[in-house]
């Protein structure tokens, strides 16, 4: 719950900043001189990129949360082992490495099972490898939604 509140506050602050920057861009465009029009157009690019980024990130988080809810409701890994909730504290390094090896082997055995990719993403996160965790959860989302998923 705390993570959701933090995300909402951060998103609201970003939106406020983007609105402020966008309004300055519009003011520059309205001024009408060639220089202010160029600056105004340039200033408007940042809010558009920021909104796109926020939208993409929010979609990703919502999809990942749906997978987490589905796994929590009984979609355990292929090995049948209990699953640690992603929001719980991370295990120590040795435990994280052991679980990672298990999840990686599990995913190699059944590469088309989105649950395995989800659990591999949690293992990457526990191993503090955020880029690969994000990539693995994107793969899980793609598999769950029937889009196959891109290789790396």
PDB file of C-alpha atoms in Angstrom:
ATOM      1  CA  UNK A   1       0.000   0.000   0.000  1.00  0.00           C
ATOM      2  CA  UNK A   2       2.865   2.350   0.801  1.00  0.00           C
ATOM      3  CA  UNK A   3       4.401   1.792  -2.638  1.00  0.00           C
ATOM      4  CA  UNK A   4       1.098   2.690  -4.311  1.00  0.00           C
ATOM      5  CA  UNK A   5       0.813   5.889  -2.295  1.00  0.00           C
ATOM      6  CA  UNK A   6       4.398   6.832  -3.111  1.00  0.00           C
ATOM      7  CA  UNK A   7       3.805   6.146  -6.795  1.00  0.00           C
ATOM      8  CA  UNK A   8       0.611   8.226  -6.780  1.00  0.00           C
ATOM      9  CA  UNK A   9       2.308  11.157  -5.048  1.00  0.00           C
ATOM     10  CA  UNK A  10       5.275  11.026  -7.402  1.00  0.00           C
ATOM     11  CA  UNK A  11       3.013  10.784 -10.453  1.00  0.00           C
ATOM     12  CA  UNK A  12       0.928  13.733  -9.222  1.00  0.00           C
ATOM     13  CA  UNK A  13       4.056  15.819  -8.679  1.00  0.00           C
ATOM     14  CA  UNK A  14       5.311  14.908 -12.148  1.00  0.00           C
ATOM     15  CA  UNK A  15       1.978  15.809 -13.717  1.00  0.00           C
ATOM     16  CA  UNK A  16       2.009  19.144 -11.874  1.00  0.00           C
ATOM     17  CA  UNK A  17       5.498  19.852 -13.166  1.00  0.00           C
ATOM     18  CA  UNK A  18       4.536  18.846 -16.710  1.00  0.00           C
ATOM     19  CA  UNK A  19       1.459  21.102 -16.633  1.00  0.00           C
ATOM     20  CA  UNK A  20       3.601  23.992 -15.413  1.00  0.00           C
ATOM     21  CA  UNK A  21       6.237  23.395 -18.099  1.00  0.00           C
ATOM     22  CA  UNK A  22       3.540  22.981 -20.760  1.00  0.00           C
ATOM     23  CA  UNK A  23       1.870  26.237 -19.768  1.00  0.00           C
ATOM     24  CA  UNK A  24       5.209  28.039 -20.106  1.00  0.00           C
ATOM     25  CA  UNK A  25       5.632  26.518 -23.541  1.00  0.00           C
ATOM     26  CA  UNK A  26       2.184  27.738 -24.573  1.00  0.00           C
ATOM     27  CA  UNK A  27       2.981  31.227 -23.269  1.00  0.00           C
ATOM     28  CA  UNK A  28       6.141  31.276 -25.356  1.00  0.00           C
ATOM     29  CA  UNK A  29       4.193  30.146 -28.438  1.00  0.00           C
ATOM     30  CA  UNK A  30       1.587  32.849 -27.876  1.00  0.00           C
ATOM     31  CA  UNK A  31       4.245  35.526 -27.665  1.00  0.00           C
ATOM     32  CA  UNK A  32       4.649  34.991 -31.391  1.00  0.00           C
ATOM     33  CA  UNK A  33       8.216  35.991 -32.184  1.00  0.00           C
ATOM     34  CA  UNK A  34      10.240  33.445 -34.150  1.00  0.00           C
ATOM     35  CA  UNK A  35      12.585  32.845 -31.229  1.00  0.00           C
ATOM     36  CA  UNK A  36       9.831  32.351 -28.634  1.00  0.00           C
ATOM     37  CA  UNK A  37       7.900  30.051 -30.970  1.00  0.00           C
ATOM     38  CA  UNK A  38      10.973  27.830 -31.365  1.00  0.00           C
ATOM     39  CA  UNK A  39      11.601  27.862 -27.604  1.00  0.00           C
ATOM     40  CA  UNK A  40       7.912  27.246 -26.895  1.00  0.00           C
ATOM     41  CA  UNK A  41       7.831  24.222 -29.202  1.00  0.00           C
ATOM     42  CA  UNK A  42      11.008  22.883 -27.597  1.00  0.00           C
ATOM     43  CA  UNK A  43       9.585  23.348 -24.110  1.00  0.00           C
ATOM     44  CA  UNK A  44       6.399  21.473 -25.083  1.00  0.00           C
ATOM     45  CA  UNK A  45       8.380  18.394 -26.123  1.00  0.00           C
ATOM     46  CA  UNK A  46       9.412  17.639 -22.535  1.00  0.00           C
ATOM     47  CA  UNK A  47       5.878  17.466 -21.101  1.00  0.00           C
ATOM     48  CA  UNK A  48       4.797  15.223 -23.971  1.00  0.00           C
ATOM     49  CA  UNK A  49       7.732  12.870 -23.369  1.00  0.00           C
ATOM     50  CA  UNK A  50       7.062  12.931 -19.633  1.00  0.00           C
ATOM     51  CA  UNK A  51       3.403  12.053 -20.078  1.00  0.00           C
ATOM     52  CA  UNK A  52       4.276   9.237 -22.476  1.00  0.00           C
ATOM     53  CA  UNK A  53       6.819   7.854 -20.008  1.00  0.00           C
ATOM     54  CA  UNK A  54       4.360   8.081 -17.109  1.00  0.00           C
ATOM     55  CA  UNK A  55       1.643   6.354 -19.157  1.00  0.00           C
ATOM     56  CA  UNK A  56       3.969   3.518 -20.211  1.00  0.00           C
ATOM     57  CA  UNK A  57       5.259   3.013 -16.682  1.00  0.00           C
ATOM     58  CA  UNK A  58       1.752   3.032 -15.198  1.00  0.00           C
ATOM     59  CA  UNK A  59       0.590   0.437 -17.740  1.00  0.00           C
ATOM     60  CA  UNK A  60       3.594  -1.738 -16.894  1.00  0.00           C
ATOM     61  CA  UNK A  61       2.966  -1.510 -13.146  1.00  0.00           C
ATOM     62  CA  UNK A  62      -0.734  -2.316 -13.511  1.00  0.00           C
ATOM     63  CA  UNK A  63      -0.003  -5.351 -15.694  1.00  0.00           C
ATOM     64  CA  UNK A  64       2.708  -6.595 -13.331  1.00  0.00           C
ATOM     65  CA  UNK A  65       0.352  -6.177 -10.370  1.00  0.00           C
ATOM     66  CA  UNK A  66      -2.316  -8.204 -12.188  1.00  0.00           C
ATOM     67  CA  UNK A  67       0.182 -11.029 -12.674  1.00  0.00           C
ATOM     68  CA  UNK A  68       1.199 -10.817  -9.011  1.00  0.00           C
ATOM     69  CA  UNK A  69      -2.441 -11.031  -7.947  1.00  0.00           C
ATOM     70  CA  UNK A  70      -3.009 -14.019 -10.199  1.00  0.00           C
ATOM     71  CA  UNK A  71       0.068 -15.788  -8.841  1.00  0.00           C
ATOM     72  CA  UNK A  72      -1.003 -15.009  -5.274  1.00  0.00           C
ATOM     73  CA  UNK A  73      -4.423 -16.515  -6.039  1.00  0.00           C
ATOM     74  CA  UNK A  74      -2.889 -19.865  -6.862  1.00  0.00           C
ATOM     75  CA  UNK A  75      -0.702 -19.601  -9.914  1.00  0.00           C
ATOM     76  CA  UNK A  76       2.433 -20.953  -8.239  1.00  0.00           C
ATOM     77  CA  UNK A  77       5.612 -21.921 -10.046  1.00  0.00           C
ATOM     78  CA  UNK A  78       6.002 -25.120 -12.001  1.00  0.00           C
ATOM     79  CA  UNK A  79       8.147 -26.633  -9.218  1.00  0.00           C
ATOM     80  CA  UNK A  80       5.298 -26.281  -6.722  1.00  0.00           C
ATOM     81  CA  UNK A  81       7.499 -24.465  -4.217  1.00  0.00           C
ATOM     82  CA  UNK A  82       6.002 -21.769  -2.052  1.00  0.00           C
ATOM     83  CA  UNK A  83       6.321 -18.267  -3.426  1.00  0.00           C
ATOM     84  CA  UNK A  84       7.624 -15.293  -1.488  1.00  0.00           C
ATOM     85  CA  UNK A  85       5.440 -12.263  -2.052  1.00  0.00           C
ATOM     86  CA  UNK A  86       7.294  -9.597  -4.090  1.00  0.00           C
ATOM     87  CA  UNK A  87       6.564  -6.926  -1.463  1.00  0.00           C
ATOM     88  CA  UNK A  88       8.267  -8.795   1.395  1.00  0.00           C
ATOM     89  CA  UNK A  89      11.826  -7.948   2.460  1.00  0.00           C
ATOM     90  CA  UNK A  90      14.553  -9.361   0.261  1.00  0.00           C
ATOM     91  CA  UNK A  91      16.348 -12.484   1.416  1.00  0.00           C
ATOM     92  CA  UNK A  92      20.076 -12.522   2.125  1.00  0.00           C
ATOM     93  CA  UNK A  93      22.436 -12.781  -0.851  1.00  0.00           C
ATOM     94  CA  UNK A  94      23.116 -16.516  -0.497  1.00  0.00           C
ATOM     95  CA  UNK A  95      19.420 -17.387  -0.362  1.00  0.00           C
ATOM     96  CA  UNK A  96      18.649 -15.042  -3.264  1.00  0.00           C
ATOM     97  CA  UNK A  97      21.347 -16.694  -5.388  1.00  0.00           C
ATOM     98  CA  UNK A  98      20.041 -20.180  -4.623  1.00  0.00           C
ATOM     99  CA  UNK A  99      16.464 -19.193  -5.464  1.00  0.00           C
ATOM    100  CA  UNK A 100      17.680 -17.458  -8.622  1.00  0.00           C
ATOM    101  CA  UNK A 101      19.407 -20.639  -9.848  1.00  0.00           C
ATOM    102  CA  UNK A 102      16.211 -22.604  -9.203  1.00  0.00           C
ATOM    103  CA  UNK A 103      14.019 -20.051 -11.019  1.00  0.00           C
ATOM    104  CA  UNK A 104      16.406 -19.781 -13.948  1.00  0.00           C
ATOM    105  CA  UNK A 105      16.476 -23.566 -14.413  1.00  0.00           C
ATOM    106  CA  UNK A 106      12.695 -23.668 -14.095  1.00  0.00           C
ATOM    107  CA  UNK A 107      12.309 -20.999 -16.791  1.00  0.00           C
ATOM    108  CA  UNK A 108      14.768 -22.803 -19.098  1.00  0.00           C
ATOM    109  CA  UNK A 109      12.680 -26.001 -18.754  1.00  0.00           C
ATOM    110  CA  UNK A 110       9.378 -24.245 -19.506  1.00  0.00           C
ATOM    111  CA  UNK A 111      10.176 -21.030 -21.418  1.00  0.00           C
ATOM    112  CA  UNK A 112       6.555 -20.483 -22.468  1.00  0.00           C
ATOM    113  CA  UNK A 113       5.134 -20.445 -18.924  1.00  0.00           C
ATOM    114  CA  UNK A 114       4.517 -16.870 -17.867  1.00  0.00           C
ATOM    115  CA  UNK A 115       4.510 -17.902 -14.188  1.00  0.00           C
ATOM    116  CA  UNK A 116       8.113 -19.076 -14.464  1.00  0.00           C
ATOM    117  CA  UNK A 117       9.099 -15.732 -15.977  1.00  0.00           C
ATOM    118  CA  UNK A 118       7.246 -13.919 -13.200  1.00  0.00           C
ATOM    119  CA  UNK A 119       9.124 -15.855 -10.536  1.00  0.00           C
ATOM    120  CA  UNK A 120      12.391 -15.328 -12.390  1.00  0.00           C
ATOM    121  CA  UNK A 121      11.669 -11.582 -12.321  1.00  0.00           C
ATOM    122  CA  UNK A 122      11.200 -11.726  -8.544  1.00  0.00           C
ATOM    123  CA  UNK A 123      14.473 -13.671  -8.264  1.00  0.00           C
ATOM    124  CA  UNK A 124      16.278 -11.053 -10.378  1.00  0.00           C
ATOM    125  CA  UNK A 125      14.834  -8.350  -8.131  1.00  0.00           C
ATOM    126  CA  UNK A 126      15.993 -10.189  -5.016  1.00  0.00           C
ATOM    127  CA  UNK A 127      19.443 -10.485  -6.605  1.00  0.00           C
ATOM    128  CA  UNK A 128      19.288  -6.684  -7.104  1.00  0.00           C
ATOM    129  CA  UNK A 129      19.355  -6.899 -10.905  1.00  0.00           C
ATOM    130  CA  UNK A 130      16.540  -4.456 -11.679  1.00  0.00           C
ATOM    131  CA  UNK A 131      17.002  -4.201 -15.474  1.00  0.00           C
ATOM    132  CA  UNK A 132      16.748  -7.974 -15.904  1.00  0.00           C
ATOM    133  CA  UNK A 133      13.858  -8.136 -13.437  1.00  0.00           C
ATOM    134  CA  UNK A 134      11.958  -5.607 -15.534  1.00  0.00           C
ATOM    135  CA  UNK A 135      12.804  -7.479 -18.735  1.00  0.00           C
ATOM    136  CA  UNK A 136      11.628 -10.799 -17.223  1.00  0.00           C
ATOM    137  CA  UNK A 137       8.343  -9.320 -16.018  1.00  0.00           C
ATOM    138  CA  UNK A 138       7.792  -7.790 -19.462  1.00  0.00           C
ATOM    139  CA  UNK A 139       8.307 -11.247 -20.929  1.00  0.00           C
ATOM    140  CA  UNK A 140       5.823 -12.708 -18.415  1.00  0.00           C
ATOM    141  CA  UNK A 141       3.265 -10.035 -19.314  1.00  0.00           C
ATOM    142  CA  UNK A 142       3.687 -10.713 -23.033  1.00  0.00           C
ATOM    143  CA  UNK A 143       3.307 -14.469 -22.538  1.00  0.00           C
ATOM    144  CA  UNK A 144       0.267 -14.040 -20.299  1.00  0.00           C
ATOM    145  CA  UNK A 145      -1.393 -11.722 -22.808  1.00  0.00           C
ATOM    146  CA  UNK A 146      -0.684 -14.160 -25.631  1.00  0.00           C
ATOM    147  CA  UNK A 147       1.850 -11.977 -27.421  1.00  0.00           C
ATOM    148  CA  UNK A 148       4.684 -14.452 -27.090  1.00  0.00           C
ATOM    149  CA  UNK A 149       7.329 -12.167 -25.661  1.00  0.00           C
ATOM    150  CA  UNK A 150      10.538 -10.948 -27.105  1.00  0.00           C
ATOM    151  CA  UNK A 151      13.851 -12.644 -26.574  1.00  0.00           C
ATOM    152  CA  UNK A 152      16.874 -10.857 -25.345  1.00  0.00           C
TER     153      UNK A 152
END
